[in-house]
mmCIF file of C-alpha atoms in Angstrom:
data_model
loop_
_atom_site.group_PDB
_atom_site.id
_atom_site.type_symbol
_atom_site.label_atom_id
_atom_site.label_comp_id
_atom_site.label_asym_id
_atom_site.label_seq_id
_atom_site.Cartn_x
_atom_site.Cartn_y
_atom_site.Cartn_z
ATOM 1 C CA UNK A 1 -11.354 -16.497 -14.982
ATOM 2 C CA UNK A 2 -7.758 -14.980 -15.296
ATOM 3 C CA UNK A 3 -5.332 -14.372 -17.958
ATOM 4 C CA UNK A 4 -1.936 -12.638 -17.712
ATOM 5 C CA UNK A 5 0.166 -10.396 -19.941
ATOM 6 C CA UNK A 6 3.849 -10.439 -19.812
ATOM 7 C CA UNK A 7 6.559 -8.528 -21.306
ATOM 8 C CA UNK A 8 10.745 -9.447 -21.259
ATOM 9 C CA UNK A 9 11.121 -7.111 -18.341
ATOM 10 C CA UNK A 10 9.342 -8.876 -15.851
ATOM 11 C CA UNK A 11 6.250 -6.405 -15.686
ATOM 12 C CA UNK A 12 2.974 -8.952 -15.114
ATOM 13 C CA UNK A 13 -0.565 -7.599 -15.587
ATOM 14 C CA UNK A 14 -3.399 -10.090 -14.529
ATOM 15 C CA UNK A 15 -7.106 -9.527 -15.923
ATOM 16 C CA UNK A 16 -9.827 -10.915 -15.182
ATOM 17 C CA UNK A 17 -13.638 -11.439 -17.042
ATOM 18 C CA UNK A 18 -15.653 -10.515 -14.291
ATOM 19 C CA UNK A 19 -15.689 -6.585 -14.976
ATOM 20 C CA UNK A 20 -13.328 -7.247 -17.667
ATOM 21 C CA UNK A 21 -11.084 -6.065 -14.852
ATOM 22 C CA UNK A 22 -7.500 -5.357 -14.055
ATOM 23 C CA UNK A 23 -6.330 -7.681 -10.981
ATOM 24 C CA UNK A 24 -2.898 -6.886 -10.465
ATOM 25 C CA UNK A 25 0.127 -5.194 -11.908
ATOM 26 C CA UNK A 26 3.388 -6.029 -10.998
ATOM 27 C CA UNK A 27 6.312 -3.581 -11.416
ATOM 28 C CA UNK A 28 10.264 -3.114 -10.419
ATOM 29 C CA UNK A 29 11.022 -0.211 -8.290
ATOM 30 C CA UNK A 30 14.481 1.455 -8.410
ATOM 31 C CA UNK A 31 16.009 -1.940 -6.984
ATOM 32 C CA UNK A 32 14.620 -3.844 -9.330
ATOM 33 C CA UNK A 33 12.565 -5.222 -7.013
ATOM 34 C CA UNK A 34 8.769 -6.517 -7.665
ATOM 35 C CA UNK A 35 5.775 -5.649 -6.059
ATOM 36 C CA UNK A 36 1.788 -4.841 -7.058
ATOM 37 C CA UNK A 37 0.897 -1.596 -7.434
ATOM 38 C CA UNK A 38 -2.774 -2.441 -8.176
ATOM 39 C CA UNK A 39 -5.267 -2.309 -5.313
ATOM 40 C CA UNK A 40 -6.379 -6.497 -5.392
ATOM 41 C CA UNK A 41 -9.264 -7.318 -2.965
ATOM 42 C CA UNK A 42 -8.951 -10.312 -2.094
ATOM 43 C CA UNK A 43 -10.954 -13.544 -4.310
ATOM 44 C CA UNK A 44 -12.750 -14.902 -2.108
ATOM 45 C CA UNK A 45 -14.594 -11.560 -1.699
ATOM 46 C CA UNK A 46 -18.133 -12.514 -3.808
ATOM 47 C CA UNK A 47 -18.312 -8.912 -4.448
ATOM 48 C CA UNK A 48 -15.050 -8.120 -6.353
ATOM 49 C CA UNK A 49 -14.493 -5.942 -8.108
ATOM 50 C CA UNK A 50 -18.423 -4.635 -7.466
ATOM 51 C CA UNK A 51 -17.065 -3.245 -4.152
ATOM 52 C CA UNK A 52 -15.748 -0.026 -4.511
ATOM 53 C CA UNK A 53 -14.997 -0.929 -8.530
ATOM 54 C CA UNK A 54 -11.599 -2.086 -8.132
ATOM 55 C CA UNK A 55 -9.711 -2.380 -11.693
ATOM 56 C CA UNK A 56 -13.526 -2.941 -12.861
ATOM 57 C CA UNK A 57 -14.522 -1.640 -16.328
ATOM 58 C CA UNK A 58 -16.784 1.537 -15.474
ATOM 59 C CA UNK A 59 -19.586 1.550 -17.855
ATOM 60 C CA UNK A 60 -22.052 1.932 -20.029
ATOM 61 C CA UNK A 61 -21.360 5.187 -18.105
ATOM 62 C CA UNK A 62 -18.717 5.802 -15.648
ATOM 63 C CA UNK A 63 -19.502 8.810 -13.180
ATOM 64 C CA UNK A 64 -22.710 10.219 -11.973
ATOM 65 C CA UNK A 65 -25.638 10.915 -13.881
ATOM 66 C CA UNK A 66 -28.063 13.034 -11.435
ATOM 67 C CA UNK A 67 -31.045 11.974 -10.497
ATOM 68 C CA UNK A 68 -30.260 9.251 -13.147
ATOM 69 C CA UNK A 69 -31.886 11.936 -16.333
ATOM 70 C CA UNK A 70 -30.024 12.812 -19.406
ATOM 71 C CA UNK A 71 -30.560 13.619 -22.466
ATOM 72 C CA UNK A 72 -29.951 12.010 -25.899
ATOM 73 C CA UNK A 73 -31.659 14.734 -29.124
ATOM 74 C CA UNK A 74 -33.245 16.386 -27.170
ATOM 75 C CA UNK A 75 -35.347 13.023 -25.624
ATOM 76 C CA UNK A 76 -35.168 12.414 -21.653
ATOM 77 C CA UNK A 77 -33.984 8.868 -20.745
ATOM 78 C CA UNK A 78 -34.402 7.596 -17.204
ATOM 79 C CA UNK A 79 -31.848 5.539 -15.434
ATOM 80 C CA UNK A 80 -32.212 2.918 -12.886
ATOM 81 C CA UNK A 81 -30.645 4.696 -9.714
ATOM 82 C CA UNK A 82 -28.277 2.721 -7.389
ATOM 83 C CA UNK A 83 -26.525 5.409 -5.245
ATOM 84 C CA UNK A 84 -29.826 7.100 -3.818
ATOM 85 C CA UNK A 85 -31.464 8.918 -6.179
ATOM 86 C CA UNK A 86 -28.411 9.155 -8.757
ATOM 87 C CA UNK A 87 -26.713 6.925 -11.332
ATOM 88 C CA UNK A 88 -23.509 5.926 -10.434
ATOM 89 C CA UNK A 89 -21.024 4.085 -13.165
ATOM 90 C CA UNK A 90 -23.550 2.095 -15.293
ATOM 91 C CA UNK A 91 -25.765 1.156 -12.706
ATOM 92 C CA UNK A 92 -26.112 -1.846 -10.158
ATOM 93 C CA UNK A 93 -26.348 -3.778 -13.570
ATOM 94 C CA UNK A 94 -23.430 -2.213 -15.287
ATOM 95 C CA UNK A 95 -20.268 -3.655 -16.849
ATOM 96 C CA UNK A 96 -17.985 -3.836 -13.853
ATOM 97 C CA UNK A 97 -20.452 -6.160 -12.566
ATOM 98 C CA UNK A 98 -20.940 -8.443 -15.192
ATOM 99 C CA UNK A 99 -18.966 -11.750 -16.735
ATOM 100 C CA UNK A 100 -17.280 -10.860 -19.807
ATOM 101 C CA UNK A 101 -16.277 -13.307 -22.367
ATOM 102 C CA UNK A 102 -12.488 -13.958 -23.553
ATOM 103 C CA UNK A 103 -12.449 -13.395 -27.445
ATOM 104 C CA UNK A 104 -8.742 -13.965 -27.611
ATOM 105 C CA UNK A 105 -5.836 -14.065 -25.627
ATOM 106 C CA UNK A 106 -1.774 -13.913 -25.778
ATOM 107 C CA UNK A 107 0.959 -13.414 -24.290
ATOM 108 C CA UNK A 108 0.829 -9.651 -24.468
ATOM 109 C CA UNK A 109 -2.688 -8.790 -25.211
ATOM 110 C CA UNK A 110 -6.469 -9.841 -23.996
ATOM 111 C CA UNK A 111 -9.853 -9.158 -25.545
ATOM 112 C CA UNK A 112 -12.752 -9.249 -23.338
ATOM 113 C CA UNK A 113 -16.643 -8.874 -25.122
ATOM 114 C CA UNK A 114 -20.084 -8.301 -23.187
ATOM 115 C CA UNK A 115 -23.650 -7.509 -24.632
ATOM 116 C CA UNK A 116 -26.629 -5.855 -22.925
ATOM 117 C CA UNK A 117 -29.832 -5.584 -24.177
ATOM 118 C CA UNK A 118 -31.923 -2.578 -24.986
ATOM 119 C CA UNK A 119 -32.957 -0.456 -21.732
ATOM 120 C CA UNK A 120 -30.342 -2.616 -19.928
ATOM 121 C CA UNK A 121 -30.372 -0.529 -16.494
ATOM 122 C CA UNK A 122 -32.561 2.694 -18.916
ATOM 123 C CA UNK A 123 -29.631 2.537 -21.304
ATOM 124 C CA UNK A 124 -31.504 2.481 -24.869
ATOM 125 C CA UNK A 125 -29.398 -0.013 -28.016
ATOM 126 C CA UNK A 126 -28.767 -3.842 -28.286
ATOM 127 C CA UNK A 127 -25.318 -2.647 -27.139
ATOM 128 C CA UNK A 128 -21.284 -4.742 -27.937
ATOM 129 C CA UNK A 129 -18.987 -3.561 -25.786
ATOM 130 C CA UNK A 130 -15.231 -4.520 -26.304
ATOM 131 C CA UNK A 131 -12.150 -3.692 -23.909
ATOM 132 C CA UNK A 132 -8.335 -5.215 -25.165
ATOM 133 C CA UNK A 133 -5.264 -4.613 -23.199
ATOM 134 C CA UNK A 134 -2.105 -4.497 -24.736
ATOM 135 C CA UNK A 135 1.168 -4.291 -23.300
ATOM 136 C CA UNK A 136 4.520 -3.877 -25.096
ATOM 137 C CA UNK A 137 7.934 -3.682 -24.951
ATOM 138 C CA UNK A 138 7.755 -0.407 -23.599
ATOM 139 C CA UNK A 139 6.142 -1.154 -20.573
ATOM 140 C CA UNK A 140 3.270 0.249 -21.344
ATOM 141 C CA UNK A 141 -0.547 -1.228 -21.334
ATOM 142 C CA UNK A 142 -2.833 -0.026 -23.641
ATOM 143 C CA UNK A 143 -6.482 -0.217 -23.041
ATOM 144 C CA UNK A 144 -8.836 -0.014 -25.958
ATOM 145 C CA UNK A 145 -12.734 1.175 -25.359
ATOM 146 C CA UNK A 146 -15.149 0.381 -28.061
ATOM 147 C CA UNK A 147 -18.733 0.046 -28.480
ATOM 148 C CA UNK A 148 -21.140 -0.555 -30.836
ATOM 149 C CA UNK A 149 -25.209 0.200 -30.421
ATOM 150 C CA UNK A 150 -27.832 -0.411 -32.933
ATOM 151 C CA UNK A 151 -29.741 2.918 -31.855
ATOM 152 C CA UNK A 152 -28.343 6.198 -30.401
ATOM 153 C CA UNK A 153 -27.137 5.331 -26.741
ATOM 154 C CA UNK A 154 -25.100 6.963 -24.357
ATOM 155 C CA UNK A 155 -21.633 5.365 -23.879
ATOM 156 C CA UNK A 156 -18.691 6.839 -21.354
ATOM 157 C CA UNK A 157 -16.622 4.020 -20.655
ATOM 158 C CA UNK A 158 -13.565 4.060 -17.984
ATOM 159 C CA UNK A 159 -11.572 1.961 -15.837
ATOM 160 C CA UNK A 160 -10.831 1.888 -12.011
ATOM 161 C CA UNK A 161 -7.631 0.549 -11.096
ATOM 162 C CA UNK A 162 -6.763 1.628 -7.871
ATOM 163 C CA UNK A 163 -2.524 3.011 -7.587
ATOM 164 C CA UNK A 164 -0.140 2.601 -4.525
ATOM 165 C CA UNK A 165 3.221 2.893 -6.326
ATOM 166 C CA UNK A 166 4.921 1.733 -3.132
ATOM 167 C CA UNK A 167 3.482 -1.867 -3.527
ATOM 168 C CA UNK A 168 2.122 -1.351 0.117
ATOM 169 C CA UNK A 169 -1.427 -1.055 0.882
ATOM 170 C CA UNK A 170 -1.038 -1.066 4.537
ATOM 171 C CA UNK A 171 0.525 2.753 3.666
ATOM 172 C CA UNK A 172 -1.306 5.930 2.645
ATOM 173 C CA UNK A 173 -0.821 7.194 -1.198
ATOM 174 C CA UNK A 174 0.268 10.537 0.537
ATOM 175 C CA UNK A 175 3.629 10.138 -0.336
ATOM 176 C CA UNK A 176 2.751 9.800 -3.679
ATOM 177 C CA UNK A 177 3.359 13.759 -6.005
ATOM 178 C CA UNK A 178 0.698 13.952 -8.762
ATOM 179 C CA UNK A 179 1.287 16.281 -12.073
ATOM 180 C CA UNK A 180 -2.101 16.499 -13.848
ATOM 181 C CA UNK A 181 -2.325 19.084 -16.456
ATOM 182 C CA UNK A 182 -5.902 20.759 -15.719
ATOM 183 C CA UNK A 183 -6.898 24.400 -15.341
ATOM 184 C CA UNK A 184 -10.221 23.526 -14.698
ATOM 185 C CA UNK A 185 -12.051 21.187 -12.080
ATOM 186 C CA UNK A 186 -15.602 20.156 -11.359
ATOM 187 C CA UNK A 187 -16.843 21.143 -8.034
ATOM 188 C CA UNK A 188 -18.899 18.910 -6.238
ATOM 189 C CA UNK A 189 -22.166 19.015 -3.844
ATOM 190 C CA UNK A 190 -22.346 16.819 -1.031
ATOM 191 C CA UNK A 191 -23.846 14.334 -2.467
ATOM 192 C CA UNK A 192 -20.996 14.166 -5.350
ATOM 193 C CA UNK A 193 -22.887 15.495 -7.837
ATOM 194 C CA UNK A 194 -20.655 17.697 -10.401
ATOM 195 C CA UNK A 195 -22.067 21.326 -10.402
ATOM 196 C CA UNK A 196 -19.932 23.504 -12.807
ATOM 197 C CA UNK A 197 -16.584 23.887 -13.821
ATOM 198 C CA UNK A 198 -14.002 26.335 -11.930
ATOM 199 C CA UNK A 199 -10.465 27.397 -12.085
ATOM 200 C CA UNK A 200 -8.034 25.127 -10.395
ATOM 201 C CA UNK A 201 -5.425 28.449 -9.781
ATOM 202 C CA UNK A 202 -4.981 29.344 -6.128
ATOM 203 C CA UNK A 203 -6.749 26.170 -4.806
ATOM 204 C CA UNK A 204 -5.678 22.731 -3.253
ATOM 205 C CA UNK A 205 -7.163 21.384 -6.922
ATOM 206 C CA UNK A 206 -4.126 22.764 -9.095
ATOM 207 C CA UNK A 207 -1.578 19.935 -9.758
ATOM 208 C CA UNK A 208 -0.416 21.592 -12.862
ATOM 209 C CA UNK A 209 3.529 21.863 -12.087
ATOM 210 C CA UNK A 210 2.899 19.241 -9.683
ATOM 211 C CA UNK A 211 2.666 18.501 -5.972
ATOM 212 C CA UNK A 212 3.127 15.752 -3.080
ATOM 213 C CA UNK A 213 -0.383 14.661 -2.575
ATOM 214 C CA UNK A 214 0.104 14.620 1.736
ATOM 215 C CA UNK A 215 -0.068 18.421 2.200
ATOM 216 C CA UNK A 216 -3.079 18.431 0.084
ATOM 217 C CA UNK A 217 -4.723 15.929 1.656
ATOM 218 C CA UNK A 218 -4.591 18.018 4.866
ATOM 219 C CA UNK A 219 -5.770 20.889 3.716
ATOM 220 C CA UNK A 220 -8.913 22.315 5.166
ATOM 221 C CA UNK A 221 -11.468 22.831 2.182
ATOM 222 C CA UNK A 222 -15.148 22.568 2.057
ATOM 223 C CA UNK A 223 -14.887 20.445 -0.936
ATOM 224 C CA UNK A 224 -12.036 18.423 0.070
ATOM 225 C CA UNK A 225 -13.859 17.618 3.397
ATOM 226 C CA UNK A 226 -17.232 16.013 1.008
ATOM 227 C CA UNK A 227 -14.897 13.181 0.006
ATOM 228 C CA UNK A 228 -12.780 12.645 2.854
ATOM 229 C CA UNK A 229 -10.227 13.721 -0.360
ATOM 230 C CA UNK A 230 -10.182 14.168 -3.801
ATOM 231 C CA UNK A 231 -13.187 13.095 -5.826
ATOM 232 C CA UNK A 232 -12.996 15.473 -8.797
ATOM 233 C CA UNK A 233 -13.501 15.417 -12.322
ATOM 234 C CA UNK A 234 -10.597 17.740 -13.924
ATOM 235 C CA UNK A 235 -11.038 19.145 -17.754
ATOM 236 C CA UNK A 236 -7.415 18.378 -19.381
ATOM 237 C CA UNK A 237 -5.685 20.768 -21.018
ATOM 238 C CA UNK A 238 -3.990 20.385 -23.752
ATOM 239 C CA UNK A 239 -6.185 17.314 -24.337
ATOM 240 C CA UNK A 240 -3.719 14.379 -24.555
ATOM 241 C CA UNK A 241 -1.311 16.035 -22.301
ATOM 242 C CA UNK A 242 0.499 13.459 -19.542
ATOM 243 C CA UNK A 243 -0.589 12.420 -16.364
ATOM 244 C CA UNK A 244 2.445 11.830 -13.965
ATOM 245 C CA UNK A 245 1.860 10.100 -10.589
ATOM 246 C CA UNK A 246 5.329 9.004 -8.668
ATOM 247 C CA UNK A 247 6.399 7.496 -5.636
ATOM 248 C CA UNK A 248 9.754 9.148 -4.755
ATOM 249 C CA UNK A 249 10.855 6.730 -1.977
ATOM 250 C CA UNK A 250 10.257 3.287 -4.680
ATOM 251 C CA UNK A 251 11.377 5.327 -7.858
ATOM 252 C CA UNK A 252 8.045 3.836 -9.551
ATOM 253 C CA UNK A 253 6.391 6.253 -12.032
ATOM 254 C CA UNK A 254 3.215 6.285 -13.363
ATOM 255 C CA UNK A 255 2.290 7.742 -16.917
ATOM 256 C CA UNK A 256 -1.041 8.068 -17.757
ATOM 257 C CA UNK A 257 -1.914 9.497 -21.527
ATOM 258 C CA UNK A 258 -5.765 9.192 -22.883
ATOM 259 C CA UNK A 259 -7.924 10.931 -26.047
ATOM 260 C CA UNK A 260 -10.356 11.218 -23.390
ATOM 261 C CA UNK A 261 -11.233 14.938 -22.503
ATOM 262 C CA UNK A 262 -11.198 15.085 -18.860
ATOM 263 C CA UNK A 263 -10.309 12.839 -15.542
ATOM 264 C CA UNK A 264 -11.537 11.963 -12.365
ATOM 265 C CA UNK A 265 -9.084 11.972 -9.460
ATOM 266 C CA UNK A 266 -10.198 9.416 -6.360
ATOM 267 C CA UNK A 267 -8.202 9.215 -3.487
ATOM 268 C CA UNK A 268 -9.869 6.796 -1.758
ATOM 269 C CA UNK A 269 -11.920 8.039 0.896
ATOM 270 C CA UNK A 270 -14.477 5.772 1.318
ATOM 271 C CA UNK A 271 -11.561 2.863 0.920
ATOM 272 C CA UNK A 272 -12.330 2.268 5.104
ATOM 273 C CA UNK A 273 -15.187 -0.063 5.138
ATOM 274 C CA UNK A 274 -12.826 -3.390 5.521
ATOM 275 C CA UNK A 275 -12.771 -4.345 2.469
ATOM 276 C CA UNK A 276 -9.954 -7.650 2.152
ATOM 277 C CA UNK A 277 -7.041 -7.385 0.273
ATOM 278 C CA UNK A 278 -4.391 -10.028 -1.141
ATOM 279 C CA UNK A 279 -2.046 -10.865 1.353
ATOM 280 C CA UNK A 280 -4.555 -10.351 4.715
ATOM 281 C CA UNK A 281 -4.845 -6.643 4.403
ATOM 282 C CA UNK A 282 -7.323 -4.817 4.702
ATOM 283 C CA UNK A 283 -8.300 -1.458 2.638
ATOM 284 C CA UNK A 284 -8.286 1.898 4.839
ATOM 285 C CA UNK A 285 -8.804 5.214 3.542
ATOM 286 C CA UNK A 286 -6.337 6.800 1.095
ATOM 287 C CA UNK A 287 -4.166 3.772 0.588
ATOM 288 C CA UNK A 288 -4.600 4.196 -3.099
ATOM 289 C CA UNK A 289 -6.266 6.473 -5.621
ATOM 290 C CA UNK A 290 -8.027 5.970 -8.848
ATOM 291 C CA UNK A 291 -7.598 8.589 -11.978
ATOM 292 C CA UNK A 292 -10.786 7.808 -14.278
ATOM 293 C CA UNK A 293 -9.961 8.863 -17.752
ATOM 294 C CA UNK A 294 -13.726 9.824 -19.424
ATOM 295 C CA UNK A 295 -15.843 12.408 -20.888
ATOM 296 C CA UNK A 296 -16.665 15.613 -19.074
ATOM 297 C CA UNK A 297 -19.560 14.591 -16.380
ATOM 298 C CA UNK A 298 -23.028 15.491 -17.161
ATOM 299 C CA UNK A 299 -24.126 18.319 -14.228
ATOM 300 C CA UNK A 300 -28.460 19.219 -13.107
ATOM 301 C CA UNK A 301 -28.086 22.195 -15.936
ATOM 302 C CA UNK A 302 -26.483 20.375 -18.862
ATOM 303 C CA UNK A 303 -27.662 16.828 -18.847
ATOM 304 C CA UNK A 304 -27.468 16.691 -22.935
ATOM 305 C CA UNK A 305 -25.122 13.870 -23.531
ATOM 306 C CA UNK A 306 -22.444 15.586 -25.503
ATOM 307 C CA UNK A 307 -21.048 12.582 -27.202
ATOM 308 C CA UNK A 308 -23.556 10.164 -28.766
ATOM 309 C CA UNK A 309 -22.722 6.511 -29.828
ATOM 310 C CA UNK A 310 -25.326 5.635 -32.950
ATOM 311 C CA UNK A 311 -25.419 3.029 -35.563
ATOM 312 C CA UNK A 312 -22.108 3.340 -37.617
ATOM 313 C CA UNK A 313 -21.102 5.719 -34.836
ATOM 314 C CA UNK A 314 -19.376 3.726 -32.654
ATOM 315 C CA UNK A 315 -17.263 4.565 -29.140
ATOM 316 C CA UNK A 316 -13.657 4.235 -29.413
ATOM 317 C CA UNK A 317 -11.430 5.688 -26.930
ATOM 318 C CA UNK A 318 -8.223 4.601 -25.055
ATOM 319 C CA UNK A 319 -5.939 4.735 -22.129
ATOM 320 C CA UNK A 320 -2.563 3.861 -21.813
ATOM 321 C CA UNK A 321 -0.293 3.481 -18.446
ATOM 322 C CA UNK A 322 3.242 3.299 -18.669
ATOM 323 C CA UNK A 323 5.483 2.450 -16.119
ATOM 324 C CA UNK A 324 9.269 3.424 -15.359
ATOM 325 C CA UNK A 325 12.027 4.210 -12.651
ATOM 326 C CA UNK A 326 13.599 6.843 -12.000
ATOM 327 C CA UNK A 327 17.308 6.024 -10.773
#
């Protein structure tokens, strides 16, 4: 089922219970004229937004776990793999894949709700999740994270809305210039598995004063080369520092602003598998990217979960995308 949130300046946000997900978002570029910005496969697609996590909820923990271990006190908890031998964003059971309930809905703000049991995919905790979005008169949408577990659980919750800021998905997001305030990034192994953390100076992975992403994109780099792109958690600094993603020919800018410690930047290189879009497109690689506001990933040597959600401890984190135009 759908809902929509609507503010006086025409910006339209449609949600939707299955993954408690983010359908479409519908901005003005510098003409004032309207157009979605949010990757939208296409309904009839059984799979959405399960295929490739479009706008989905990531959850109970978005990333990869390796070899689906962690650690909560010092305990080992198995996961149920579903990429190989890994854990990737909850689970083939996990929240973007599941029907959430509508607790309340307005004009300018939705509340979705959705319980899993104990050892739901390994997970331990009778676990509540909640997700609200909440847009204002700023044109920004808020997304609250909460969660609630009646014994210590692991909880990294995210979202995956896929960003062209040209409104066309037949184009590559290569025009697109990315600021995002990191000195730090995790490199990867082939198998996208987070190894350590490394300095982003003097390498294709420093977007600190900001750079068009096309040049990038064509660099040759081992790591680059893994993902077909970007697929890179990055360690913010300052922590609640801005991320800025534009699109200079359309004038539409992004702002992205989280308590969360760290983001992963996706740009979309396994988008190629013909996956339908809204308007009888089809996805192709790089014609959108995700950024994936959540904890630091868990890596093969430090597989202690840092951050532990326990009775009268609960998860509470947010994201917030604003949207303008510059003139």
């Amino acid at each position: 089922m759908d809902f929509e949130v609507s503010n006086t300046h025409g910006i339209h946000v449609t949600l939707c219970t299955r993954g408690a997900a983010i359908r479409r978002i519908e901005t003005p570029d510098r003409f004032g004229r309207f157009s979605n910005i949010a990757l939208s496969p296409c309904a009839r697609d059984q799979n959405w937004p399960r295929y490739a996590y479009a706008g989905a909820t990531l959850g109970p923990s978005a990333g990869r776990v390796p070899e689906g271990l962690l650690t909560l006190g010092g305990k080992p908890i198995a996961l149920q793999p579903n990429e190989g031998p890994h854990h990737l964003h909850g689970g083939a059971l996990g929240l973007s894949g599941q029907d959430w309930v509508c607790e309340g809905a307005s004009d300018t703000a939705v509340r979705f709700c959705c319980s899993l049991p104990d050892r739901w995919e390994g997970y331990p905790g009778n676990r509540l999740f909640t997700v609200t979005y909440s847009l204002d008169a700023q044109d920004a949408l808020t997304i609250r994270l909460h969660a609630e577990s009646d014994a210590p659980t692991w909880v990294n919750l995210s979202n995956h809305v896929y960003w062209n800021l040209s409104g066309d998905f037949s184009t590559s997001v290569a025009s697109h210039r990315l600021l995002l305030p990191a000195d730090t990034f995790y490199w990867n192994n082939p198998e996208h598995i987070p190894q350590a953390a490394r300095p982003v100076a003097g390498t294709p992975f420093d977007f600190r004063r900001g750079a068009l992403l096309g040049p990038r994109l064509q660099t040759e780099n081992s790591q680059l080369a893994i993902a077909h792109g970007y697929n890179n958690a990055y360690c913010l600094a300052p922590e609640g520092a801005p991320i800025r993603l534009s699109h200079p020919a359309s004038g539409r800018v992004l702002q992205m602003t989280t308590d969360l410690p760290a983001v992963t930047l996706y740009t979309g290189g396994y988008l190629d598998a013909g996956l339908p879009l809204e308007g009888g497109l089809t996805a192709s690689r790089t014609c959108a990217l995700a950024l994936e506001p959540q904890f630091c990933p868990l890596t093969r040597t430090a597989r202690e979960a840092p951050f532990i959600t326990a009775p009268g401890q609960p998860y509470d984190h947010w994201i917030a995308c604003q949207w303008s135009v510059n003139s």
